[in-house]
GROMACS .gro file of N, CA and C in nm:
model
  288
    1VAL      N    1  -2.324   0.668  -0.112
    1VAL     CA    2  -2.186   0.656  -0.157
    1VAL      C    3  -2.186   0.659  -0.309
    2ILE      N    4  -2.109   0.752  -0.363
    2ILE     CA    5  -2.104   0.768  -0.508
    2ILE      C    6  -1.990   0.687  -0.570
    3GLU      N    7  -1.872   0.692  -0.507
    3GLU     CA    8  -1.757   0.623  -0.563
    3GLU      C    9  -1.667   0.575  -0.450
    4VAL      N   10  -1.614   0.454  -0.466
    4VAL     CA   11  -1.519   0.397  -0.371
    4VAL      C   12  -1.412   0.324  -0.451
    5ARG      N   13  -1.285   0.360  -0.427
    5ARG     CA   14  -1.177   0.289  -0.496
    5ARG      C   15  -1.044   0.314  -0.428
    6ASP      N   16  -0.950   0.230  -0.456
    6ASP     CA   17  -0.814   0.244  -0.407
    6ASP      C   18  -0.733   0.314  -0.516
    7MET      N   19  -0.702   0.439  -0.495
    7MET     CA   20  -0.630   0.516  -0.596
    7MET      C   21  -0.485   0.470  -0.612
    8ALA      N   22  -0.433   0.395  -0.516
    8ALA     CA   23  -0.296   0.343  -0.528
    8ALA      C   24  -0.286   0.239  -0.640
    9LEU      N   25  -0.399   0.183  -0.681
    9LEU     CA   26  -0.398   0.085  -0.789
    9LEU      C   27  -0.407   0.149  -0.926
   10ASP      N   28  -0.426   0.282  -0.932
   10ASP     CA   29  -0.430   0.353  -1.060
   10ASP      C   30  -0.292   0.353  -1.125
   11GLU      N   31  -0.287   0.384  -1.251
   11GLU     CA   32  -0.161   0.388  -1.325
   11GLU      C   33  -0.091   0.523  -1.310
   12THR      N   34  -0.077   0.572  -1.189
   12THR     CA   35  -0.014   0.703  -1.169
   12THR      C   36   0.136   0.692  -1.142
   13PHE      N   37   0.187   0.574  -1.113
   13PHE     CA   38   0.328   0.557  -1.082
   13PHE      C   39   0.400   0.478  -1.191
   14ASN      N   40   0.360   0.494  -1.313
   14ASN     CA   41   0.420   0.423  -1.427
   14ASN      C   42   0.415   0.272  -1.409
   15GLY      N   43   0.307   0.223  -1.353
   15GLY     CA   44   0.289   0.080  -1.336
   15GLY      C   45   0.355   0.022  -1.212
   16GLN      N   46   0.425   0.105  -1.135
   16GLN     CA   47   0.490   0.057  -1.013
   16GLN      C   48   0.397   0.076  -0.894
   17PRO      N   49   0.397  -0.018  -0.801
   17PRO     CA   50   0.315   0.001  -0.681
   17PRO      C   51   0.372   0.112  -0.593
   18TRP      N   52   0.287   0.175  -0.513
   18TRP     CA   53   0.330   0.288  -0.431
   18TRP      C   54   0.433   0.247  -0.327
   19TRP      N   55   0.429   0.124  -0.282
   19TRP     CA   56   0.518   0.079  -0.175
   19TRP      C   57   0.656   0.040  -0.223
   20LEU      N   58   0.679   0.036  -0.354
   20LEU     CA   59   0.808  -0.006  -0.407
   20LEU      C   60   0.920   0.087  -0.361
   21HIS      N   61   0.891   0.214  -0.343
   21HIS     CA   62   0.993   0.310  -0.301
   21HIS      C   63   1.034   0.290  -0.156
   22LEU      N   64   0.959   0.211  -0.081
   22LEU     CA   65   0.993   0.181   0.058
   22LEU      C   66   1.061   0.045   0.073
   23TYR      N   67   1.080  -0.026  -0.039
   23TYR     CA   68   1.147  -0.155  -0.034
   23TYR      C   69   1.297  -0.136  -0.053
   24PRO      N   70   1.379  -0.221   0.009
   24PRO     CA   71   1.524  -0.204  -0.001
   24PRO      C   72   1.578  -0.230  -0.141
   25SER      N   73   1.690  -0.164  -0.168
   25SER     CA   74   1.764  -0.183  -0.292
   25SER      C   75   1.911  -0.196  -0.256
   26TYR      N   76   1.983  -0.280  -0.324
   26TYR     CA   77   2.125  -0.297  -0.295
   26TYR      C   78   2.213  -0.212  -0.385
   27ASN      N   79   2.152  -0.122  -0.461
   27ASN     CA   80   2.227  -0.026  -0.542
   27ASN      C   81   2.270   0.089  -0.451
   28PRO      N   82   2.400   0.109  -0.429
   28PRO     CA   83   2.443   0.213  -0.335
   28PRO      C   84   2.413   0.355  -0.381
   29PHE      N   85   2.375   0.374  -0.505
   29PHE     CA   86   2.343   0.507  -0.557
   29PHE      C   87   2.193   0.536  -0.554
   30SER      N   88   2.117   0.445  -0.497
   30SER     CA   89   1.972   0.461  -0.488
   30SER      C   90   1.934   0.509  -0.348
   31PHE      N   91   1.826   0.586  -0.341
   31PHE     CA   92   1.773   0.628  -0.211
   31PHE      C   93   1.733   0.507  -0.128
   32ARG      N   94   1.688   0.404  -0.194
   32ARG     CA   95   1.639   0.284  -0.125
   32ARG      C   96   1.751   0.200  -0.065
   33PHE      N   97   1.877   0.235  -0.092
   33PHE     CA   98   1.990   0.160  -0.035
   33PHE      C   99   1.988   0.166   0.117
   34GLN      N  100   1.946   0.279   0.175
   34GLN     CA  101   1.944   0.291   0.321
   34GLN      C  102   1.844   0.197   0.386
   35LEU      N  103   1.755   0.137   0.308
   35LEU     CA  104   1.656   0.044   0.362
   35LEU      C  105   1.704  -0.100   0.358
   36SER      N  106   1.818  -0.125   0.292
   36SER     CA  107   1.876  -0.259   0.291
   36SER      C  108   1.950  -0.282   0.423
   37PRO      N  109   1.975  -0.406   0.461
   37PRO     CA  110   2.047  -0.431   0.586
   37PRO      C  111   2.184  -0.363   0.592
   38ILE      N  112   2.256  -0.363   0.481
   38ILE     CA  113   2.387  -0.297   0.476
   38ILE      C  114   2.370  -0.146   0.491
   39GLY      N  115   2.275  -0.090   0.419
   39GLY     CA  116   2.250   0.054   0.427
   39GLY      C  117   2.201   0.096   0.564
   40MET      N  118   2.119   0.013   0.628
   40MET     CA  119   2.071   0.044   0.763
   40MET      C  120   2.188   0.047   0.860
   41PHE      N  121   2.279  -0.047   0.846
   41PHE     CA  122   2.397  -0.052   0.933
   41PHE      C  123   2.484   0.073   0.915
   42VAL      N  124   2.509   0.108   0.789
   42VAL     CA  125   2.593   0.226   0.761
   42VAL      C  126   2.524   0.354   0.809
   43THR      N  127   2.398   0.371   0.777
   43THR     CA  128   2.325   0.491   0.817
   43THR      C  129   2.318   0.504   0.969
   44ARG      N  130   2.290   0.394   1.035
   44ARG     CA  131   2.279   0.393   1.181
   44ARG      C  132   2.411   0.434   1.246
   45ASN      N  133   2.521   0.377   1.197
   45ASN     CA  134   2.651   0.407   1.257
   45ASN      C  135   2.698   0.549   1.225
   46ILE      N  136   2.669   0.598   1.107
   46ILE     CA  137   2.704   0.737   1.074
   46ILE      C  138   2.627   0.833   1.165
   47LEU      N  139   2.499   0.807   1.185
   47LEU     CA  140   2.422   0.894   1.275
   47LEU      C  141   2.471   0.886   1.418
   48TRP      N  142   2.512   0.767   1.461
   48TRP     CA  143   2.564   0.753   1.597
   48TRP      C  144   2.691   0.836   1.615
   49VAL      N  145   2.780   0.831   1.514
   49VAL     CA  146   2.903   0.911   1.520
   49VAL      C  147   2.871   1.060   1.516
   50LEU      N  148   2.778   1.100   1.431
   50LEU     CA  149   2.741   1.242   1.424
   50LEU      C  150   2.680   1.290   1.555
   51GLU      N  151   2.605   1.205   1.622
   51GLU     CA  152   2.552   1.241   1.755
   51GLU      C  153   2.665   1.251   1.857
   52LEU      N  154   2.761   1.159   1.847
   52LEU     CA  155   2.872   1.156   1.941
   52LEU      C  156   2.955   1.283   1.934
   53ILE      N  157   2.980   1.333   1.812
   53ILE     CA  158   3.060   1.456   1.798
   53ILE      C  159   2.972   1.581   1.792
   54ARG      N  160   2.844   1.563   1.822
   54ARG     CA  161   2.746   1.670   1.835
   54ARG      C  162   2.721   1.749   1.705
   55LEU      N  163   2.732   1.682   1.591
   55LEU     CA  164   2.693   1.743   1.464
   55LEU      C  165   2.546   1.715   1.433
   56ALA      N  166   2.491   1.614   1.498
   56ALA     CA  167   2.348   1.582   1.486
   56ALA      C  168   2.287   1.594   1.625
   57PRO      N  169   2.162   1.638   1.632
   57PRO     CA  170   2.098   1.651   1.764
   57PRO      C  171   2.083   1.516   1.834
   58SER      N  172   2.079   1.522   1.964
   58SER     CA  173   2.061   1.401   2.043
   58SER      C  174   1.925   1.337   2.011
   59GLY      N  175   1.923   1.206   1.991
   59GLY     CA  176   1.800   1.135   1.960
   59GLY      C  177   1.783   1.106   1.811
   60THR      N  178   1.870   1.160   1.727
   60THR     CA  179   1.859   1.137   1.582
   60THR      C  180   1.873   0.990   1.549
   61TYR      N  181   1.962   0.922   1.617
   61TYR     CA  182   1.987   0.779   1.595
   61TYR      C  183   1.858   0.699   1.621
   62LYS      N  184   1.791   0.727   1.733
   62LYS     CA  185   1.668   0.654   1.768
   62LYS      C  186   1.553   0.687   1.673
   63VAL      N  187   1.541   0.814   1.633
   63VAL     CA  188   1.433   0.854   1.542
   63VAL      C  189   1.451   0.788   1.406
   64GLN      N  190   1.576   0.778   1.360
   64GLN     CA  191   1.602   0.715   1.232
   64GLN      C  192   1.559   0.569   1.234
   65GLY      N  193   1.586   0.499   1.343
   65GLY     CA  194   1.544   0.359   1.355
   65GLY      C  195   1.393   0.345   1.356
   66MET      N  196   1.326   0.437   1.425
   66MET     CA  197   1.179   0.434   1.432
   66MET      C  198   1.118   0.460   1.293
   67LEU      N  199   1.174   0.556   1.220
   67LEU     CA  200   1.122   0.587   1.087
   67LEU      C  201   1.145   0.472   0.989
   68GLN      N  202   1.259   0.404   1.002
   68GLN     CA  203   1.284   0.290   0.914
   68GLN      C  204   1.187   0.176   0.943
   69GLN      N  205   1.155   0.153   1.069
   69GLN     CA  206   1.058   0.049   1.103
   69GLN      C  207   0.919   0.086   1.052
   70GLY      N  208   0.883   0.213   1.062
   70GLY     CA  209   0.754   0.258   1.009
   70GLY      C  210   0.744   0.242   0.859
   71GLY      N  211   0.852   0.275   0.789
   71GLY     CA  212   0.855   0.258   0.643
   71GLY      C  213   0.846   0.112   0.604
   72TRP      N  214   0.916   0.028   0.680
   72TRP     CA  215   0.911  -0.116   0.652
   72TRP      C  216   0.770  -0.169   0.674
   73GLY      N  217   0.704  -0.124   0.780
   73GLY     CA  218   0.567  -0.167   0.806
   73GLY      C  219   0.470  -0.123   0.697
   74CYS      N  220   0.486   0.002   0.651
   74CYS     CA  221   0.400   0.051   0.542
   74CYS      C  222   0.423  -0.029   0.414
   75ALA      N  223   0.549  -0.059   0.384
   75ALA     CA  224   0.580  -0.135   0.263
   75ALA      C  225   0.522  -0.276   0.272
   76GLN      N  226   0.535  -0.340   0.387
   76GLN     CA  227   0.480  -0.475   0.403
   76GLN      C  228   0.327  -0.473   0.394
   77GLY      N  229   0.266  -0.370   0.454
   77GLY     CA  230   0.120  -0.357   0.446
   77GLY      C  231   0.073  -0.333   0.304
   78GLY      N  232   0.148  -0.256   0.228
   78GLY     CA  233   0.113  -0.233   0.088
   78GLY      C  234   0.134  -0.357   0.003
   79TYR      N  235   0.241  -0.429   0.029
   79TYR     CA  236   0.271  -0.550  -0.047
   79TYR      C  237   0.162  -0.655  -0.026
   80THR      N  238   0.117  -0.671   0.098
   80THR     CA  239   0.014  -0.771   0.127
   80THR      C  240  -0.127  -0.721   0.095
   81GLY      N  241  -0.142  -0.590   0.073
   81GLY     CA  242  -0.273  -0.534   0.043
   81GLY      C  243  -0.353  -0.499   0.168
   82ALA      N  244  -0.290  -0.506   0.284
   82ALA     CA  245  -0.360  -0.477   0.410
   82ALA      C  246  -0.369  -0.327   0.436
   83PHE      N  247  -0.289  -0.248   0.368
   83PHE     CA  248  -0.284  -0.104   0.394
   83PHE      C  249  -0.275  -0.029   0.262
   84THR      N  250  -0.345   0.081   0.252
   84THR     CA  251  -0.333   0.170   0.137
   84THR      C  252  -0.342   0.314   0.186
   85PRO      N  253  -0.255   0.401   0.138
   85PRO     CA  254  -0.261   0.541   0.182
   85PRO      C  255  -0.356   0.625   0.097
   86MET      N  256  -0.414   0.566  -0.007
   86MET     CA  257  -0.492   0.646  -0.102
   86MET      C  258  -0.630   0.587  -0.127
   87TYR      N  259  -0.702   0.557  -0.023
   87TYR     CA  260  -0.838   0.504  -0.036
   87TYR      C  261  -0.934   0.621  -0.053
   88LEU      N  262  -1.007   0.622  -0.162
   88LEU     CA  263  -1.099   0.732  -0.195
   88LEU      C  264  -1.242   0.686  -0.174
   89MET      N  265  -1.317   0.766  -0.102
   89MET     CA  266  -1.459   0.741  -0.085
   89MET      C  267  -1.531   0.875  -0.102
   90VAL      N  268  -1.617   0.883  -0.203
   90VAL     CA  269  -1.694   1.003  -0.231
   90VAL      C  270  -1.840   0.973  -0.198
   91ALA      N  271  -1.898   1.060  -0.117
   91ALA     CA  272  -2.037   1.040  -0.075
   91ALA      C  273  -2.110   1.172  -0.085
   92ARG      N  274  -2.242   1.163  -0.091
   92ARG     CA  275  -2.325   1.281  -0.096
   92ARG      C  276  -2.414   1.283   0.028
   93LYS      N  277  -2.422   1.397   0.090
   93LYS     CA  278  -2.506   1.413   0.209
   93LYS      C  279  -2.652   1.413   0.164
   94PRO      N  280  -2.737   1.339   0.235
   94PRO     CA  281  -2.880   1.340   0.198
   94PRO      C  282  -2.939   1.479   0.214
   95LEU      N  283  -3.038   1.512   0.131
   95LEU     CA  284  -3.100   1.644   0.135
   95LEU      C  285  -3.179   1.666   0.262
   96GLN      N  286  -3.237   1.564   0.317
   96GLN     CA  287  -3.317   1.580   0.439
   96GLN      C  288  -3.250   1.523   0.559
   0.00000   0.00000   0.00000
């Protein structure tokens, strides 16, 4: 093994952790607003109405809920340090 490190801890995100973008924000003009309880309620109900009038495919409502739970799990794993999406391990194959 030549090098092992967590690249998520590098200064590539202007000092912000990688999971911050998956945490909720109460600013309605932010992408992260949909991850807040209010934003989840609004997004969920809009998708339900769009499915009802057939502007969104069937199952969109359920997929959106699943993706939000996955994002929440990734953010919690990153916050606690239990999960990292950018673990680097460089190794060299032995010659023999």
